[in-house]
XYZ file of C-alpha atoms in Angstrom:
480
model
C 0.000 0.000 0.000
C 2.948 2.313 0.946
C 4.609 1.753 -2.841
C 1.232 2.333 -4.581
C 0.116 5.530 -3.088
C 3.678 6.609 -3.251
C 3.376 6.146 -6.859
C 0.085 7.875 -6.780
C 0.753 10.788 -4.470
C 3.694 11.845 -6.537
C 1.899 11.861 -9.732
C -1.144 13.199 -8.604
C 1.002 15.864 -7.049
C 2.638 16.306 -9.971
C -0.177 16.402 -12.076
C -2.350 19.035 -10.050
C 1.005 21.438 -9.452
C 0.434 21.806 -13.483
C -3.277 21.956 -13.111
C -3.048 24.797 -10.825
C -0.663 26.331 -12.773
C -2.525 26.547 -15.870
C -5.513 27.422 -13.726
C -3.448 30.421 -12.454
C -2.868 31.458 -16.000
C -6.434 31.292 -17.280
C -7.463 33.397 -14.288
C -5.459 36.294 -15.395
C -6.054 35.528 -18.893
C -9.693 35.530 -18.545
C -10.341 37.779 -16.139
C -12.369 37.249 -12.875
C -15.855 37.387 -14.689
C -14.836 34.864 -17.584
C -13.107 32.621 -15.197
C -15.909 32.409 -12.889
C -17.952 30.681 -15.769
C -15.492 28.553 -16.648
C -15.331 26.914 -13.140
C -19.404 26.822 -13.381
C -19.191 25.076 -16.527
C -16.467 22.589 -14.841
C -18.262 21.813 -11.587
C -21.329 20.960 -14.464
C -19.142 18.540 -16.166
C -17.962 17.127 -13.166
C -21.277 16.396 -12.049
C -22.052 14.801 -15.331
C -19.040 12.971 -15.210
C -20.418 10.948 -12.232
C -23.651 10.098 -13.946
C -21.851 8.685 -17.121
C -19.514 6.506 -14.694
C -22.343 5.438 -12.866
C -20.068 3.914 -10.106
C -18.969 1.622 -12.667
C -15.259 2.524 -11.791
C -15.531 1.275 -8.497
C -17.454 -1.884 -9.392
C -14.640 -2.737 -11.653
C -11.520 -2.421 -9.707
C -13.357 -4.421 -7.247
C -13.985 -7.090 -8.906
C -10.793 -7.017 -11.109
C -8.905 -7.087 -7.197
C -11.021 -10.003 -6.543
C -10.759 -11.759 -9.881
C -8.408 -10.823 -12.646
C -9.344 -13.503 -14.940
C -12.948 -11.625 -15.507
C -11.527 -8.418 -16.270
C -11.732 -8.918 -20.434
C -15.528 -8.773 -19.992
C -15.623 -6.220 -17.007
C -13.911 -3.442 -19.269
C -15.885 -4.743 -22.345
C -19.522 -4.316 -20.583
C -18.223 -1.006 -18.901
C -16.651 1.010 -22.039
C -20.379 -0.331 -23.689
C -22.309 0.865 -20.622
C -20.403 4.304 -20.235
C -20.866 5.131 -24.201
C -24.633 4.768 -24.221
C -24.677 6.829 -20.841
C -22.940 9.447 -22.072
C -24.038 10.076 -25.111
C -27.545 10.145 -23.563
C -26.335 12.702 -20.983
C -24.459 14.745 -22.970
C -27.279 15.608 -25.305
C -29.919 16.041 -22.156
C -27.166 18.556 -21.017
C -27.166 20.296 -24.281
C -30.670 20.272 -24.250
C -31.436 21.429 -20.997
C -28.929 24.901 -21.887
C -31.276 24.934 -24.993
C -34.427 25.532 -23.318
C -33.043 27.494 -20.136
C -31.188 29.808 -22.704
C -27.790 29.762 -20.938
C -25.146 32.523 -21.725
C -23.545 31.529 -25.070
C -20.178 31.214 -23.979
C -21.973 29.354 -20.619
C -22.772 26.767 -23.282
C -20.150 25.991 -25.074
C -18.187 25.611 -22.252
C -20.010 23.096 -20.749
C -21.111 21.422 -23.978
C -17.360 20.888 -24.366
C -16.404 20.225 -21.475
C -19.138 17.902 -21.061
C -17.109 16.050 -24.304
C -14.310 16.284 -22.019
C -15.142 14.594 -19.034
C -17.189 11.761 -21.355
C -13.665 10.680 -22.881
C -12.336 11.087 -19.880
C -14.817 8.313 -18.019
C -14.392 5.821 -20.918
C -10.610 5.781 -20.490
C -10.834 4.542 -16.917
C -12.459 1.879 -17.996
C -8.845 0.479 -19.045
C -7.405 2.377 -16.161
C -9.326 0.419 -13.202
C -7.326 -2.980 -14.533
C -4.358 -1.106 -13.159
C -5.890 -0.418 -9.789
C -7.055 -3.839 -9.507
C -4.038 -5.631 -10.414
C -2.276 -2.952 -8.036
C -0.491 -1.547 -10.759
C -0.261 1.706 -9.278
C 3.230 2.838 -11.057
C 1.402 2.655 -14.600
C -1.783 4.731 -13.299
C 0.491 6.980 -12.241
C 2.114 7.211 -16.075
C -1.497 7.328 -17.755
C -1.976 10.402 -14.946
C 1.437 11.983 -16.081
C 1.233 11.847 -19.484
C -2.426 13.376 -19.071
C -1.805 16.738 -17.162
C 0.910 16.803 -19.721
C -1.380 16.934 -22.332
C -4.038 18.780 -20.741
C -1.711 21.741 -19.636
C 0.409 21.569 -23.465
C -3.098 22.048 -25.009
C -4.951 24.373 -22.548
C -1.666 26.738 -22.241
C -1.670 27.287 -25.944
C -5.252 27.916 -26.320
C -5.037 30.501 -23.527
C -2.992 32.608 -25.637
C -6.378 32.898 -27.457
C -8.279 34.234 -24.109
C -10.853 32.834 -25.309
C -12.911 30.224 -23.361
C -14.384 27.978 -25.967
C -11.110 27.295 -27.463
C -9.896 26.912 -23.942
C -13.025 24.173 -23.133
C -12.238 22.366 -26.640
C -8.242 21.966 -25.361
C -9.408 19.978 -22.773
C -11.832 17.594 -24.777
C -8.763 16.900 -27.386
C -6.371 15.597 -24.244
C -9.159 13.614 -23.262
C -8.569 11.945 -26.413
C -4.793 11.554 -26.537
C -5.423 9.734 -22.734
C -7.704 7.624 -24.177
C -5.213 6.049 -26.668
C -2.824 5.998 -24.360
C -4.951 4.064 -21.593
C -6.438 1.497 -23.861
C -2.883 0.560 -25.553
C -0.911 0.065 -22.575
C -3.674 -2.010 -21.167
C -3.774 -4.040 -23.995
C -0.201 -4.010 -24.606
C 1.238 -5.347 -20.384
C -2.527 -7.315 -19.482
C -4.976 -8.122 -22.188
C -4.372 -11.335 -24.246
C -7.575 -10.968 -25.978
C -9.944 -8.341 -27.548
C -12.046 -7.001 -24.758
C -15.596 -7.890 -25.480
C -18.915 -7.062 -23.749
C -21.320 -10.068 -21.769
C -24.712 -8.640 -22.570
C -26.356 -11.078 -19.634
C -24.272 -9.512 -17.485
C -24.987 -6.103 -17.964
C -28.148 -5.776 -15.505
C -25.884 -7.663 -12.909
C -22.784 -5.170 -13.113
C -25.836 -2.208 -13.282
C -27.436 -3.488 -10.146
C -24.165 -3.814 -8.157
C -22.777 -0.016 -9.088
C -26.075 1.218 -9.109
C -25.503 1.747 -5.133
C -22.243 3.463 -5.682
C -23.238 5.427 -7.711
C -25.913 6.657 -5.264
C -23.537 7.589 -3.300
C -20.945 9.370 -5.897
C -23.746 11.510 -6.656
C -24.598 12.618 -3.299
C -20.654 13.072 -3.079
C -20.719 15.278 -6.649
C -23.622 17.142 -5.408
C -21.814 17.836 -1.910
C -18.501 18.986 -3.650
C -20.524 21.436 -5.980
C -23.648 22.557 -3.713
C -21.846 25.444 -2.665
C -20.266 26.917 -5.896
C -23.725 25.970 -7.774
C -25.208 28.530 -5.458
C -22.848 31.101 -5.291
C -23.010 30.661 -9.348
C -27.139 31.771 -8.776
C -27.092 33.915 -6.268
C -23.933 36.329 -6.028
C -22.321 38.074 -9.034
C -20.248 37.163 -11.773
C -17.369 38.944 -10.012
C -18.386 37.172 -6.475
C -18.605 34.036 -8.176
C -15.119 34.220 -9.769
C -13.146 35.295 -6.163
C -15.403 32.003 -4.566
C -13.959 29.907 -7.733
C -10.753 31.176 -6.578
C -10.750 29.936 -3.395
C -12.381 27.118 -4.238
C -10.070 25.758 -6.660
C -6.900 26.103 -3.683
C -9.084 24.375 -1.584
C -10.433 21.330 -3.668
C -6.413 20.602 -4.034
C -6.863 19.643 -0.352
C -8.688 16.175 -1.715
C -5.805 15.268 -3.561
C -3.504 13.533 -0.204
C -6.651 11.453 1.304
C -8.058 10.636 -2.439
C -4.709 9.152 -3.395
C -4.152 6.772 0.057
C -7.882 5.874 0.049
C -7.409 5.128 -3.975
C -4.469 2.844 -3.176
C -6.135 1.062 -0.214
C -9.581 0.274 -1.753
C -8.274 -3.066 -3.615
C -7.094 -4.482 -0.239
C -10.177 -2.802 1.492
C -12.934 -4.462 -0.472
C -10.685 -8.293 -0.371
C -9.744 -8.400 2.856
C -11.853 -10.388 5.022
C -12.922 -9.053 8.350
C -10.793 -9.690 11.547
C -7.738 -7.974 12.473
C -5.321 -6.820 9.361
C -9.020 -4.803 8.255
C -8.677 -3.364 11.415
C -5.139 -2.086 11.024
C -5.205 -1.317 7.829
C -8.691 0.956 8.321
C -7.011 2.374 11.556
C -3.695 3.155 9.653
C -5.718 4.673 6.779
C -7.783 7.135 8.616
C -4.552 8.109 10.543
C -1.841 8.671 7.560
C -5.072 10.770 5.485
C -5.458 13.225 8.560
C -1.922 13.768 8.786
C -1.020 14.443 5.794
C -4.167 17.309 5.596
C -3.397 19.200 9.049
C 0.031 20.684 7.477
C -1.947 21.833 4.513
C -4.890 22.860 5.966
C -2.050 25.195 8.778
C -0.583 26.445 5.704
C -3.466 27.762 3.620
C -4.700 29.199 6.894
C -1.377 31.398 8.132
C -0.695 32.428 4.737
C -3.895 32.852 2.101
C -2.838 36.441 1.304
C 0.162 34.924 0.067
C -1.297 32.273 -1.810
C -3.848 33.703 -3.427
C -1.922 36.563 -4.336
C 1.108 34.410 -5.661
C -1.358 31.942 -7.670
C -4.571 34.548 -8.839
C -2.763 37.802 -8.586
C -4.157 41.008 -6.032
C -7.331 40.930 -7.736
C -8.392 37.664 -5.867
C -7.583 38.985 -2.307
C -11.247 39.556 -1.271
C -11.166 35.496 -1.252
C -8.734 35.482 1.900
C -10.975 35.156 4.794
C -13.375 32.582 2.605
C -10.247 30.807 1.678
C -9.050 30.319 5.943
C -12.604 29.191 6.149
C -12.568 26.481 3.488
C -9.096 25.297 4.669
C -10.609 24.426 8.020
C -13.286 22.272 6.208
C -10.694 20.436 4.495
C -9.619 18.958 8.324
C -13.085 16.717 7.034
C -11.658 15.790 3.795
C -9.501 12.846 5.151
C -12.664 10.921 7.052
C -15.251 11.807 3.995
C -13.057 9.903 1.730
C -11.848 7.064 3.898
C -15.211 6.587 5.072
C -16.706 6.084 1.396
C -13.751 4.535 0.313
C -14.565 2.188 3.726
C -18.256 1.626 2.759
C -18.136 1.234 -1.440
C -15.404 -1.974 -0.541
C -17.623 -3.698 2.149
C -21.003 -3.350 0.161
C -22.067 -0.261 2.520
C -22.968 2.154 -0.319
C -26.405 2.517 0.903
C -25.259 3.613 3.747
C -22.851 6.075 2.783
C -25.189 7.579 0.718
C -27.449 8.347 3.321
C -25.065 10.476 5.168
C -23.804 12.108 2.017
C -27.680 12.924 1.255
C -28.094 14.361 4.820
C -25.004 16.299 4.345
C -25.848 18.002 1.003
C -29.366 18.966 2.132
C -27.892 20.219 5.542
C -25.238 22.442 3.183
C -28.235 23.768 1.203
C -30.172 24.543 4.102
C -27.048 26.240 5.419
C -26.011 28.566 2.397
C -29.574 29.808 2.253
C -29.140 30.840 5.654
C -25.544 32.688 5.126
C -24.671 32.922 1.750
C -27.111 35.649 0.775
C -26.186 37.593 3.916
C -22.538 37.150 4.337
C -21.635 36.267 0.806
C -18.727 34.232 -0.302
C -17.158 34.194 3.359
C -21.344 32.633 4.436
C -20.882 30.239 1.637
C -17.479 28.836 3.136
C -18.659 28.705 6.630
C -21.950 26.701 5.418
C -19.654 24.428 3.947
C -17.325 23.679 7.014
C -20.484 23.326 8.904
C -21.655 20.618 6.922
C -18.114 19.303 5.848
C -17.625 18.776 10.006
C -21.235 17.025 10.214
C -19.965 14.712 7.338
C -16.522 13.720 9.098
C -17.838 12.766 11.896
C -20.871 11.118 10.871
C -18.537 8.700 8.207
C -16.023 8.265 11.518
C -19.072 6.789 13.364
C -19.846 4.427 10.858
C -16.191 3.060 10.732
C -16.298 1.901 14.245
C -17.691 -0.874 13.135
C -14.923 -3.054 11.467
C -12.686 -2.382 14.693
C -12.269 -5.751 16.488
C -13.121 -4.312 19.686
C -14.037 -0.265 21.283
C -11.051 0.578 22.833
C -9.161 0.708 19.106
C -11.807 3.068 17.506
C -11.286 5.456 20.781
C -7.844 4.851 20.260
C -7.868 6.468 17.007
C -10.300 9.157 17.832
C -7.751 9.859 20.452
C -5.159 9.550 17.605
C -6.796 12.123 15.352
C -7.444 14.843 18.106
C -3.761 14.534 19.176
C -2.525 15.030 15.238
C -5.295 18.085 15.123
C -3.286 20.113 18.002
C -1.673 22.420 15.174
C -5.278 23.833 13.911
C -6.194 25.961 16.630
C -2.782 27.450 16.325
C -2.722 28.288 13.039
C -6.247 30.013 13.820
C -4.901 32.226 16.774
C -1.651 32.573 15.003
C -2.750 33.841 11.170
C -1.877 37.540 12.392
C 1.442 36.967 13.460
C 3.571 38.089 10.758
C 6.741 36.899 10.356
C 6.325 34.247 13.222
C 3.619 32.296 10.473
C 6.821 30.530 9.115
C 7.774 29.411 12.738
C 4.228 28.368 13.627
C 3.595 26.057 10.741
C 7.076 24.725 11.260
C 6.697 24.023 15.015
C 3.039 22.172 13.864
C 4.584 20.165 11.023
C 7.413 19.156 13.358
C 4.549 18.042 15.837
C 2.728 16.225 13.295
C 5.947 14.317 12.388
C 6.547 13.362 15.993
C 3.165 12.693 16.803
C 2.781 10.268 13.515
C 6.242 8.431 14.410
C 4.694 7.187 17.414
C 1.643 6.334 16.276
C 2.551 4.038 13.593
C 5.781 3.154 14.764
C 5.921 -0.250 12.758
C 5.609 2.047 9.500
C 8.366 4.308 10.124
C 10.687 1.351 11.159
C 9.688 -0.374 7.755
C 10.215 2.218 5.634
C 13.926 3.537 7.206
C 14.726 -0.145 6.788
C 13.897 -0.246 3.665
C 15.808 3.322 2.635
C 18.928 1.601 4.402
C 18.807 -1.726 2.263
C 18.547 0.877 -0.828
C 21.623 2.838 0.228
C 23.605 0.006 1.724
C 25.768 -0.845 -1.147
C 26.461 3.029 -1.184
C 27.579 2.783 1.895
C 29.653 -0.445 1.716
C 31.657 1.423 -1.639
C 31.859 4.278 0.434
C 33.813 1.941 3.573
C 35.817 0.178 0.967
C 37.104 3.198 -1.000
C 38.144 4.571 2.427
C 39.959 1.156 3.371
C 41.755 0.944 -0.271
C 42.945 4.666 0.239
């Protein structure tokens, strides 16, 4: 698990320091108006997205983990499945702009971007044969070689400034990944022609059909917010929220990678002890990698924004220390579906993630339209908090006994000291540097003693790497 989401983590790193950079340049290329309707036509797509998946994703590297031999047909019925569903959606989508008689540019921006995220879906179903085999080092190549593409294309249509020849870059590197996803699938694990079982399609539609119950409810939850800032605020409004909201949706990226990397082992391991480690060890390495993050967009948001948006975007600051609070949340929202999806709990999950969304709309009708984007980010930690906890309750169950599920509670609270901190502290001026150092060195301690066993694997494994180094080194030093 530790090589996989190392794999993982450093290309989804990668790939979103490129993202964010080219999302940096297309906010000052497109101005704060322009680039708020680009992120409304993305978080449209996204949501789309879901629906043409239709937890198929999940379904498949599940089954894949639990038998390879199957996955020929799996990809077959899923790249059928996922074709029909989104060319359906994609025309309802186009459609439904028709008759509400979006903004021009507000259409084809989501009409391509819509193409975008379609492509997109039908690659993974070649890329969820990697996750189920555990192939997490040629994911993380299809990943690469996609924000490479993605930020090539986007960068030069930005010279344009114009945003449908912006929207259409991103639906031609959905293409290129496509090519690229299918041939190296069929090149390292595919001995024959995929091929689609049409008497199994209802069964593989009834078993994702709860997932993607709950991926919706998730999409719905990671949009509410900027959906209703979109209708109720100002274009300008809307575009210093999209600011903020695109540093803080970067927070997903450390507990989506771990959780991605653990579901094959989550969903075959039977219940009993490992389960429990490995569900204690995953809730524990997701919230500490997201407190020194979450310290860091909170002491210095001026900074960031400024550095990544430019001075215009400064407004965003105090929404910004609000959403990077929420993101403390992140870590048990993701383990906790990641938790359910593997041991056929998706019903489940999406009953909190339901709960959750309607709480956040209740919320932003209460604060959004009287404190603006700073009501919109508290309504979201609000219900972001509700979410955590609620998804930490339903993991106690697959602890062997109490005392380890207080043990981690106990865990997580102790890893969390840095927050408050960082909240007292984010006026300090040039002590911010010293405070988010003093928490990350706390984190580090904290961690090394939690999951002791970890640390002692991995520094053995770093000295078997460098040994022979070492041995050359003693030698050279005996010959001389």
């Amino acid at each position: 698990m530790v090589k996989n989401s190392l794999y993982l983590l450093s290309s989804e790193a990668l790939a979103r320091i490129l993202s964010i950079g080219v999302t940096a340049i297309l906010a000052r290329r497109l101005g704060v108006t322009d680039f708020g309707v680009f992120s409304l036509a993305l978080a449209v797509a996204m949501l789309a997205g879901i629906a043409m998946d239709f937890g198929l994703h999940f379904h498949g590297v599940r089954e894949i983990a639990k038998a390879p031999n199957r996955a020929p047909m799996l990809i077959g019925t899923t790249l059928l499945i996922k074709f029909f569903l989104t060319a359906v959606l994609t025309l309802a989508v186009v459609l439904a702009l028709r008759w509400s008689r979006a903004d021009t540019s507000l259409e084809s921006a989501i009409r391509n971007l819509c193409l975008w995220i379609g492509i997109l879906t039908l690659g993974h179903s070649f890329r969820m044969l990697f996750r189920g085999l555990e192939r997490m080092d040629l994911e993380a190549g299809v990943i690469l070689a996609d924000a490479f593409f993605k930020s090539g294309l986007v960068l030069a249509a930005a010279l344009f400034a114009d945003l449908e020849t912006v929207t259409l870059a991103f639906a031609l590197s959905a293409g290129f990944t496509y090519l690229l996803s299918a041939g190296l699938a069929h090149r390292r694990f595919l001995r024959q022609p995929v091929a689609a079982s049409i008497p199994e399609l209802l069964p593989i539609l009834r078993a994702s059909s709860p997932m993607l119950a709950s991926l919706l409810l998730l999409s719905a939850f990671y949009s509410t917010t900027f959906f209703l800032v979109a209708l109720w605020l100002a274009g300008y409004q809307t575009g210093l929220y999209a600011a903020a909201d695109k540093v803080y949706k970067l927070m997903y990226l450390p507990a989506l990678v771990l959780c991605q990397a653990a579901y094959p082992r989550l969903a075959a391991l039977p219940e009993g002890p490992e389960l429990d480690n490995l569900v204690r060890r995953l809730y524990t390495l997701t919230f500490a990698a997201m407190v020194p993050i979450s310290t860091g967009l909170i002491l210095f948001a001026p900074e960031i924004l400024g550095l990544l948006f430019g001075p215009d975007y400064l407004p965003a600051v105090t929404a910004l220390r609000l959403l990077a609070a929420a993101g403390l949340g992140i870590p048990a929202m993701y383990a906790g579906l990641h938790l359910q999806n593997a041991r056929h709990g998706a019903g489940r999950a999406s009953l909190a993630m339901a709960g959750a969304t309607l709480l956040l709309l209740f919320l932003n009708w209460i604060f959004t339209q009287n404190l603006f984007i700073r009501g919109a980010a508290l309504a979201e930690l609000s219900a972001m908090s509700l979410l955590a906890l609620t998804f930490l309750h339903f993991a106690r169950r697959y602890f062997t006994s109490p005392a380890a599920f207080d043990r981690l509670v106990t865990r997580l609270l102790i890893l969390g000291l840095p927050i408050p901190l960082a909240g007292l502290g984010y006026s300090f001026g040039a002590w911010r540097p010293v405070l988010w150092l003093a928490g990350l060195a706390w984190n580090f301690f904290a961690l090394s003693r939690f999951e002791q066993g970890l640390f002692d694997s991995l520094f053995a494994r770093a000295r078997r790497l460098f040994s022979p180094a070492f041995e050359s080194d003693k030698k050279d030093v005996a010959v001389h």
